[in-house]
Amino acid sequence: MTEILQPDARGIARAAAVLTAGGLVALPTETVYGLAADARNGTAVARIYEAKGRPSFNPLIVHLADAEHARRYGVWSDNAEILAAAFWPGPLTLVLPLADNHGLSSLVTAGLDSVALRVPAHPTARAILQAFDGPIAAPSANPSGRISATTAAHVLAGLDGRIDAVVDDGPCAVGVESTIIGLNHATPTLLRAGGLPVEAIEAALGMQIDVADGAEIIAPGQMASHYAPAAQVRLDAKTALDGEVMLGFGAVDGDLNLSPSGDLTEAAANLFDCLHALDALGKPIAVAPIPDHGLGRAINDRLRRAAAPR
Ligand code: TXA
Ligand code: MG
């Protein structure tokens, strides 16, 4: 059952409580409805992918109450300062180098060393962020491959029964997703055109910005280079060979186990942390078979990329 909440004090307190408990809440932003979870809770973030039926792990945008909160998660620069001051709260997402001790689930960043941050302007989104008092991961609140939801009815048409609650606050004013600017390289880069015109961003920065190639705009998570451990990766392994470290799943145990009980949600939540930890040992990594259904499809998609020859 998906609870329908009103954008009043009671509904906002309830939404924050569901998020704190690791649940999923669809909430309005000025761009589109977002499917929100606690960005520090790997299991909650894994449930986002499960509810959306996403066949792969793309990094998610972390939503914050204000720029002060955002500073904890990204490494700030002069350009970040300028854009945050000019356009936050609003339909702008900044991709910054990931800060030390960020505390975010590695599933939010899909194992990248950068993070997408946004301070939404919608009063209900802001009220929930303030009540929750933490970082919220939120992709658009639609099933994978379907168009973004701009009303609570759209959300329910796609996700009813798959999420804990939706806060119904009418249609979204902007109606397209936020503009994404990458500030993790030398020149600011447009990663996705969106609700904030590029011209306004260029005027604020006093410079022209690069435009990323199509593949990057659509889905940085799809690129083979997106997450590549230094170590060689061997899939569908029943046991480790000499010199390998083993990533287990279920009854097929290893040096680390994605989920000893064979739970795919738990496995997704642990995936990037386990890969990073084993990669740090500097040995080839053998990975136990993962069932190819539900979240297992996204896990296998990521593992195949990690194992691809390069
Ligand atoms: O308006 C919006 O941005 C909406 C509302 C809910 O805030 N959210 C949204 O999220 O559109 P989503 O997950 O549908 O799109 C997030 C985009 C993806 O294209 C993802 O690849 C990109 O942000 N992204 C996230 N982290 C990134 C990173 N570290 N580097 C590059 N791109 C990143
Ligand atoms: Mg989307």
Short mmCIF file of C-alpha atoms and ligand atoms in Angstrom, two decimals:
data_model
loop_
_atom_site.label_atom_id
_atom_site.label_comp_id
_atom_site.label_asym_id
_atom_site.label_seq_id
_atom_site.Cartn_x
_atom_site.Cartn_y
_atom_site.Cartn_z
CA MET A 1 0.00 0.00 0.00
CA THR A 2 1.29 3.46 -0.95
CA GLU A 3 0.18 6.16 1.51
CA ILE A 4 -0.99 9.42 -0.03
CA LEU A 5 0.18 12.34 2.13
CA GLN A 6 -0.89 15.97 2.11
CA PRO A 7 1.73 18.76 1.99
CA ASP A 8 0.74 19.94 5.49
CA ALA A 9 2.61 19.67 8.80
CA ARG A 10 1.32 16.15 9.40
CA GLY A 11 2.16 14.89 5.92
CA ILE A 12 5.63 16.42 6.05
CA ALA A 13 6.37 14.90 9.46
CA ARG A 14 5.14 11.52 8.21
CA ALA A 15 7.28 11.76 5.05
CA ALA A 16 10.37 12.53 7.15
CA ALA A 17 9.57 9.60 9.48
CA VAL A 18 9.22 7.17 6.56
CA LEU A 19 12.59 8.36 5.19
CA THR A 20 14.24 7.98 8.59
CA ALA A 21 12.91 4.41 8.76
CA GLY A 22 14.58 3.60 5.42
CA GLY A 23 11.39 3.86 3.35
CA LEU A 24 10.67 5.42 -0.05
CA VAL A 25 8.66 8.64 -0.46
CA ALA A 26 7.78 10.31 -3.75
CA LEU A 27 7.87 14.05 -3.21
CA PRO A 28 7.28 17.11 -5.36
CA THR A 29 10.15 19.32 -6.47
CA GLU A 30 9.87 22.32 -8.77
CA THR A 31 11.19 20.18 -11.68
CA VAL A 32 9.61 16.72 -11.41
CA TYR A 33 8.51 14.38 -8.59
CA GLY A 34 11.49 12.68 -7.00
CA LEU A 35 11.59 9.16 -5.50
CA ALA A 36 13.34 9.89 -2.20
CA ALA A 37 15.38 7.77 0.20
CA ASP A 38 17.97 8.44 2.91
CA ALA A 39 21.20 8.86 0.87
CA ARG A 40 23.26 7.42 3.78
CA ASN A 41 21.27 4.18 3.91
CA GLY A 42 22.45 1.70 1.27
CA THR A 43 19.47 -0.59 1.68
CA ALA A 44 17.03 2.31 1.27
CA VAL A 45 18.89 3.46 -1.86
CA ALA A 46 18.84 -0.09 -3.25
CA ARG A 47 15.05 -0.05 -2.83
CA ILE A 48 14.89 2.97 -5.19
CA TYR A 49 16.44 0.88 -7.96
CA GLU A 50 14.15 -2.01 -7.09
CA ALA A 51 11.00 0.15 -7.20
CA LYS A 52 11.99 1.79 -10.49
CA GLY A 53 13.07 -1.53 -12.00
CA ARG A 54 16.29 0.06 -13.19
CA PRO A 55 18.44 -2.48 -15.05
CA SER A 56 21.66 -0.69 -14.07
CA PHE A 57 23.01 1.55 -11.33
CA ASN A 58 23.26 5.19 -12.40
CA PRO A 59 24.49 7.70 -9.89
CA LEU A 60 21.68 9.61 -8.17
CA ILE A 61 21.29 13.27 -7.26
CA VAL A 62 21.64 14.10 -3.54
CA HIS A 63 19.09 16.72 -2.44
CA LEU A 64 19.86 19.05 0.46
CA ALA A 65 18.07 21.72 2.46
CA ASP A 66 20.62 24.43 1.65
CA ALA A 67 24.15 25.12 0.40
CA GLU A 68 25.59 24.77 3.92
CA HIS A 69 24.48 21.13 3.99
CA ALA A 70 25.82 20.61 0.46
CA ARG A 71 29.34 21.64 1.54
CA ARG A 72 29.66 18.45 3.59
CA TYR A 73 29.38 16.21 0.55
CA GLY A 74 31.18 17.98 -2.31
CA VAL A 75 34.58 19.65 -2.63
CA TRP A 76 33.77 23.30 -3.13
CA SER A 77 35.35 25.61 -5.74
CA ASP A 78 34.94 29.23 -6.82
CA ASN A 79 32.61 28.21 -9.65
CA ALA A 80 30.52 26.09 -7.28
CA GLU A 81 30.30 29.09 -4.96
CA ILE A 82 29.11 31.36 -7.77
CA LEU A 83 26.50 28.95 -9.12
CA ALA A 84 25.14 27.94 -5.72
CA ALA A 85 24.79 31.59 -4.69
CA ALA A 86 23.10 32.52 -7.98
CA PHE A 87 20.73 29.56 -8.50
CA TRP A 88 20.11 27.62 -5.29
CA PRO A 89 17.49 26.85 -4.29
CA GLY A 90 16.46 26.00 -7.85
CA PRO A 91 16.59 23.60 -10.82
CA LEU A 92 20.40 23.28 -10.92
CA THR A 93 22.48 20.21 -10.03
CA LEU A 94 26.23 20.53 -9.48
CA VAL A 95 28.57 17.56 -9.90
CA LEU A 96 31.56 18.05 -7.59
CA PRO A 97 34.44 15.89 -6.39
CA LEU A 98 33.22 13.77 -3.49
CA ALA A 99 34.30 15.14 -0.11
CA ASP A 100 36.14 13.04 2.49
CA ASN A 101 34.01 11.47 5.23
CA HIS A 102 30.84 12.15 3.24
CA GLY A 103 28.87 9.32 4.81
CA LEU A 104 26.80 8.69 1.66
CA SER A 105 25.98 5.18 0.49
CA SER A 106 28.33 4.23 -2.36
CA LEU A 107 25.24 3.19 -4.31
CA VAL A 108 24.24 6.87 -4.53
CA THR A 109 27.44 7.76 -6.38
CA ALA A 110 27.58 4.36 -8.11
CA GLY A 111 31.12 4.07 -6.84
CA LEU A 112 32.28 7.30 -8.56
CA ASP A 113 34.52 9.84 -6.85
CA SER A 114 32.11 12.65 -7.73
CA VAL A 115 28.66 13.52 -6.42
CA ALA A 116 25.63 15.33 -7.86
CA LEU A 117 24.16 17.89 -5.42
CA ARG A 118 20.99 19.93 -5.65
CA VAL A 119 19.04 22.28 -3.38
CA PRO A 120 15.45 22.25 -4.66
CA ALA A 121 13.23 25.33 -4.43
CA HIS A 122 9.86 23.62 -3.95
CA PRO A 123 8.53 24.60 -0.49
CA THR A 124 7.28 21.07 0.26
CA ALA A 125 10.58 19.47 -0.79
CA ARG A 126 12.41 21.98 1.40
CA ALA A 127 10.11 21.38 4.36
CA ILE A 128 10.70 17.61 4.11
CA LEU A 129 14.47 18.13 3.81
CA GLN A 130 14.41 20.32 6.91
CA ALA A 131 12.27 17.89 8.90
CA PHE A 132 14.40 14.91 7.81
CA ASP A 133 17.61 16.90 8.37
CA GLY A 134 19.81 14.79 6.11
CA PRO A 135 20.78 14.10 2.49
CA ILE A 136 18.04 12.68 0.26
CA ALA A 137 18.80 10.63 -2.86
CA ALA A 138 16.05 11.11 -5.43
CA PRO A 139 15.82 10.14 -9.08
CA SER A 140 12.67 11.04 -10.98
CA ALA A 141 9.69 9.10 -9.58
CA ASN A 142 8.90 6.98 -12.64
CA PRO A 143 9.53 3.34 -13.55
CA SER A 144 12.73 2.89 -15.53
CA GLY A 145 12.29 3.74 -19.20
CA ARG A 146 9.11 5.75 -18.66
CA ILE A 147 8.77 9.53 -18.68
CA SER A 148 9.26 11.54 -15.52
CA ALA A 149 6.29 12.15 -13.22
CA THR A 150 5.08 15.72 -12.80
CA THR A 151 1.95 14.94 -10.74
CA ALA A 152 1.19 12.55 -7.88
CA ALA A 153 -1.19 10.74 -10.26
CA HIS A 154 1.73 10.06 -12.64
CA VAL A 155 3.73 8.72 -9.70
CA LEU A 156 0.94 6.37 -8.66
CA ALA A 157 0.30 5.23 -12.23
CA GLY A 158 3.86 3.89 -12.32
CA LEU A 159 4.77 3.06 -8.74
CA ASP A 160 1.58 2.45 -6.70
CA GLY A 161 2.23 -0.35 -4.22
CA ARG A 162 5.98 -0.27 -4.90
CA ILE A 163 6.77 2.74 -2.67
CA ASP A 164 5.74 3.65 0.87
CA ALA A 165 4.22 7.08 0.28
CA VAL A 166 3.66 9.96 -2.11
CA VAL A 167 3.21 13.58 -1.05
CA ASP A 168 0.56 15.06 -3.34
CA ASP A 169 1.22 18.75 -3.93
CA GLY A 170 -0.17 19.18 -7.43
CA PRO A 171 1.76 19.60 -10.65
CA CYS A 172 5.43 20.61 -10.81
CA ALA A 173 6.05 24.15 -12.05
CA VAL A 174 9.15 23.53 -14.19
CA GLY A 175 8.17 20.10 -15.54
CA VAL A 176 11.63 19.08 -16.81
CA GLU A 177 14.56 17.84 -14.75
CA SER A 178 17.27 20.08 -13.34
CA THR A 179 20.19 21.28 -15.45
CA ILE A 180 23.33 19.33 -14.49
CA ILE A 181 26.72 21.08 -14.54
CA GLY A 182 29.93 19.13 -13.98
CA LEU A 183 32.48 21.07 -11.93
CA ASN A 184 34.80 18.14 -11.32
CA HIS A 185 37.04 18.89 -14.32
CA ALA A 186 38.99 21.93 -15.51
CA THR A 187 36.14 23.53 -17.46
CA PRO A 188 32.51 23.56 -16.31
CA THR A 189 30.56 21.08 -18.44
CA LEU A 190 26.89 20.78 -19.29
CA LEU A 191 26.01 17.15 -18.46
CA ARG A 192 22.25 17.50 -18.93
CA ALA A 193 20.17 20.37 -20.27
CA GLY A 194 17.23 21.08 -17.97
CA GLY A 195 15.09 23.58 -16.17
CA LEU A 196 17.76 26.27 -15.81
CA PRO A 197 18.90 27.75 -19.16
CA VAL A 198 22.59 27.33 -19.96
CA GLU A 199 22.74 31.01 -20.96
CA ALA A 200 21.94 32.02 -17.38
CA ILE A 201 24.74 29.77 -16.09
CA GLU A 202 27.26 31.15 -18.59
CA ALA A 203 26.28 34.72 -17.67
CA ALA A 204 26.81 34.01 -13.95
CA LEU A 205 30.20 32.36 -14.57
CA GLY A 206 31.25 34.92 -17.16
CA MET A 207 32.44 32.12 -19.44
CA GLN A 208 31.24 29.59 -21.98
CA ILE A 209 30.81 26.06 -20.75
CA ASP A 210 31.61 22.77 -22.51
CA VAL A 211 28.86 20.42 -23.60
CA ALA A 212 29.44 16.75 -22.79
CA ASP A 213 28.97 14.24 -25.58
CA GLY A 214 25.59 12.53 -25.88
CA ALA A 215 26.56 9.33 -24.13
CA GLU A 216 27.57 11.20 -21.03
CA ILE A 217 24.43 13.33 -20.99
CA ILE A 218 22.11 10.36 -21.26
CA ALA A 219 23.74 8.08 -18.73
CA PRO A 220 27.25 8.37 -17.35
CA GLY A 221 26.51 5.11 -15.56
CA GLN A 222 26.40 3.28 -18.87
CA MET A 223 29.97 4.03 -19.87
CA ALA A 224 32.40 1.13 -19.64
CA SER A 225 34.90 3.45 -17.94
CA HIS A 226 32.30 4.39 -15.35
CA TYR A 227 33.52 2.01 -12.72
CA ALA A 228 36.56 -0.08 -13.40
CA PRO A 229 38.44 -1.67 -10.53
CA ALA A 230 42.20 -1.85 -11.02
CA ALA A 231 42.03 -5.60 -10.40
CA GLN A 232 40.87 -8.20 -12.93
CA VAL A 233 37.38 -9.47 -12.24
CA ARG A 234 36.16 -13.03 -12.95
CA LEU A 235 32.40 -13.66 -12.81
CA ASP A 236 30.28 -16.73 -11.97
CA ALA A 237 33.02 -18.20 -9.82
CA LYS A 238 32.12 -21.07 -7.51
CA THR A 239 35.41 -20.75 -5.65
CA ALA A 240 38.54 -18.58 -5.68
CA LEU A 241 41.56 -19.73 -7.71
CA ASP A 242 45.07 -19.40 -6.33
CA GLY A 243 45.93 -15.72 -5.74
CA GLU A 244 42.36 -14.46 -6.16
CA VAL A 245 40.22 -12.78 -3.56
CA MET A 246 36.60 -13.86 -3.56
CA LEU A 247 33.39 -11.83 -3.43
CA GLY A 248 30.66 -14.17 -2.25
CA PHE A 249 26.89 -14.15 -2.49
CA GLY A 250 24.55 -16.34 -0.47
CA ALA A 251 25.88 -19.85 0.13
CA VAL A 252 28.88 -19.24 -2.16
CA ASP A 253 31.04 -17.52 0.45
CA GLY A 254 34.19 -15.44 0.01
CA ASP A 255 36.56 -12.98 1.67
CA LEU A 256 33.54 -10.67 1.63
CA ASN A 257 29.93 -11.66 0.99
CA LEU A 258 27.45 -9.31 -0.73
CA SER A 259 24.65 -10.94 1.24
CA PRO A 260 25.15 -14.14 3.21
CA SER A 261 21.37 -14.69 3.20
CA GLY A 262 21.16 -14.23 -0.58
CA ASP A 263 19.15 -11.00 -0.37
CA LEU A 264 19.53 -8.95 -3.59
CA THR A 265 18.59 -5.64 -1.94
CA GLU A 266 21.32 -6.11 0.65
CA ALA A 267 23.73 -7.21 -2.09
CA ALA A 268 23.07 -4.06 -4.12
CA ALA A 269 23.60 -1.90 -1.05
CA ASN A 270 26.99 -3.56 -0.45
CA LEU A 271 28.20 -3.88 -4.05
CA PHE A 272 30.44 -0.83 -4.52
CA ASP A 273 31.86 -0.90 -0.99
CA CYS A 274 32.81 -4.57 -1.41
CA LEU A 275 34.40 -3.98 -4.84
CA HIS A 276 36.42 -1.05 -3.51
CA ALA A 277 37.54 -2.99 -0.45
CA LEU A 278 38.64 -6.05 -2.46
CA ASP A 279 40.23 -3.88 -5.15
CA ALA A 280 42.40 -2.28 -2.46
CA LEU A 281 43.98 -5.70 -1.78
CA GLY A 282 45.58 -5.59 -5.26
CA LYS A 283 44.63 -9.13 -6.27
CA PRO A 284 42.28 -10.46 -9.00
CA ILE A 285 38.69 -10.67 -7.81
CA ALA A 286 36.47 -13.73 -8.29
CA VAL A 287 32.73 -13.08 -7.94
CA ALA A 288 30.07 -15.63 -7.02
CA PRO A 289 27.07 -16.11 -9.37
CA ILE A 290 24.29 -13.55 -8.82
CA PRO A 291 20.72 -14.49 -9.84
CA ASP A 292 19.76 -12.41 -12.89
CA HIS A 293 16.36 -11.16 -11.74
CA GLY A 294 15.13 -8.09 -9.85
CA LEU A 295 18.06 -6.06 -8.54
CA GLY A 296 20.33 -8.92 -9.62
CA ARG A 297 20.11 -7.61 -13.19
CA ALA A 298 21.56 -4.25 -12.17
CA ILE A 299 24.23 -5.93 -10.04
CA ASN A 300 25.21 -8.19 -12.97
CA ASP A 301 25.23 -5.22 -15.36
CA ARG A 302 27.73 -3.43 -13.13
CA LEU A 303 29.81 -6.57 -12.57
CA ARG A 304 30.02 -7.25 -16.32
CA ARG A 305 31.36 -3.70 -16.82
CA ALA A 306 33.86 -4.24 -14.03
CA ALA A 307 34.97 -7.50 -15.68
CA ALA A 308 35.08 -6.14 -19.26
CA PRO A 309 38.51 -6.31 -20.93
CA ARG A 310 40.23 -2.91 -21.01
O1 TXA B 1 15.19 17.63 -11.49
C1 TXA B 1 15.87 16.65 -11.16
O2 TXA B 1 17.10 16.64 -11.25
C2 TXA B 1 15.12 15.43 -10.63
C3 TXA B 1 14.44 15.85 -9.33
C4 TXA B 1 13.76 14.71 -8.65
O3 TXA B 1 15.39 16.47 -8.48
N1 TXA B 1 15.98 14.32 -10.45
C5 TXA B 1 16.49 13.60 -11.50
O4 TXA B 1 17.25 12.49 -11.12
O5 TXA B 1 16.30 13.89 -12.66
P1 TXA B 1 17.64 11.31 -12.12
O6 TXA B 1 18.22 10.20 -11.28
O7 TXA B 1 16.49 10.93 -12.98
O8 TXA B 1 18.82 11.91 -12.96
C6 TXA B 1 20.08 12.07 -12.36
C7 TXA B 1 21.11 12.36 -13.42
C8 TXA B 1 21.47 11.13 -14.21
O9 TXA B 1 21.56 11.46 -15.59
C9 TXA B 1 22.83 10.78 -13.63
O10 TXA B 1 23.60 10.07 -14.54
C10 TXA B 1 23.40 12.14 -13.31
O11 TXA B 1 22.31 12.81 -12.77
N2 TXA B 1 24.45 12.09 -12.28
C11 TXA B 1 24.33 11.81 -10.98
N3 TXA B 1 25.52 11.78 -10.36
C12 TXA B 1 26.44 12.06 -11.30
C13 TXA B 1 27.86 12.17 -11.31
N4 TXA B 1 28.57 11.99 -10.20
N5 TXA B 1 28.47 12.47 -12.47
C14 TXA B 1 27.74 12.66 -13.61
N6 TXA B 1 26.40 12.56 -13.67
C15 TXA B 1 25.76 12.26 -12.54
MG MG B 2 14.99 10.24 -14.68
#
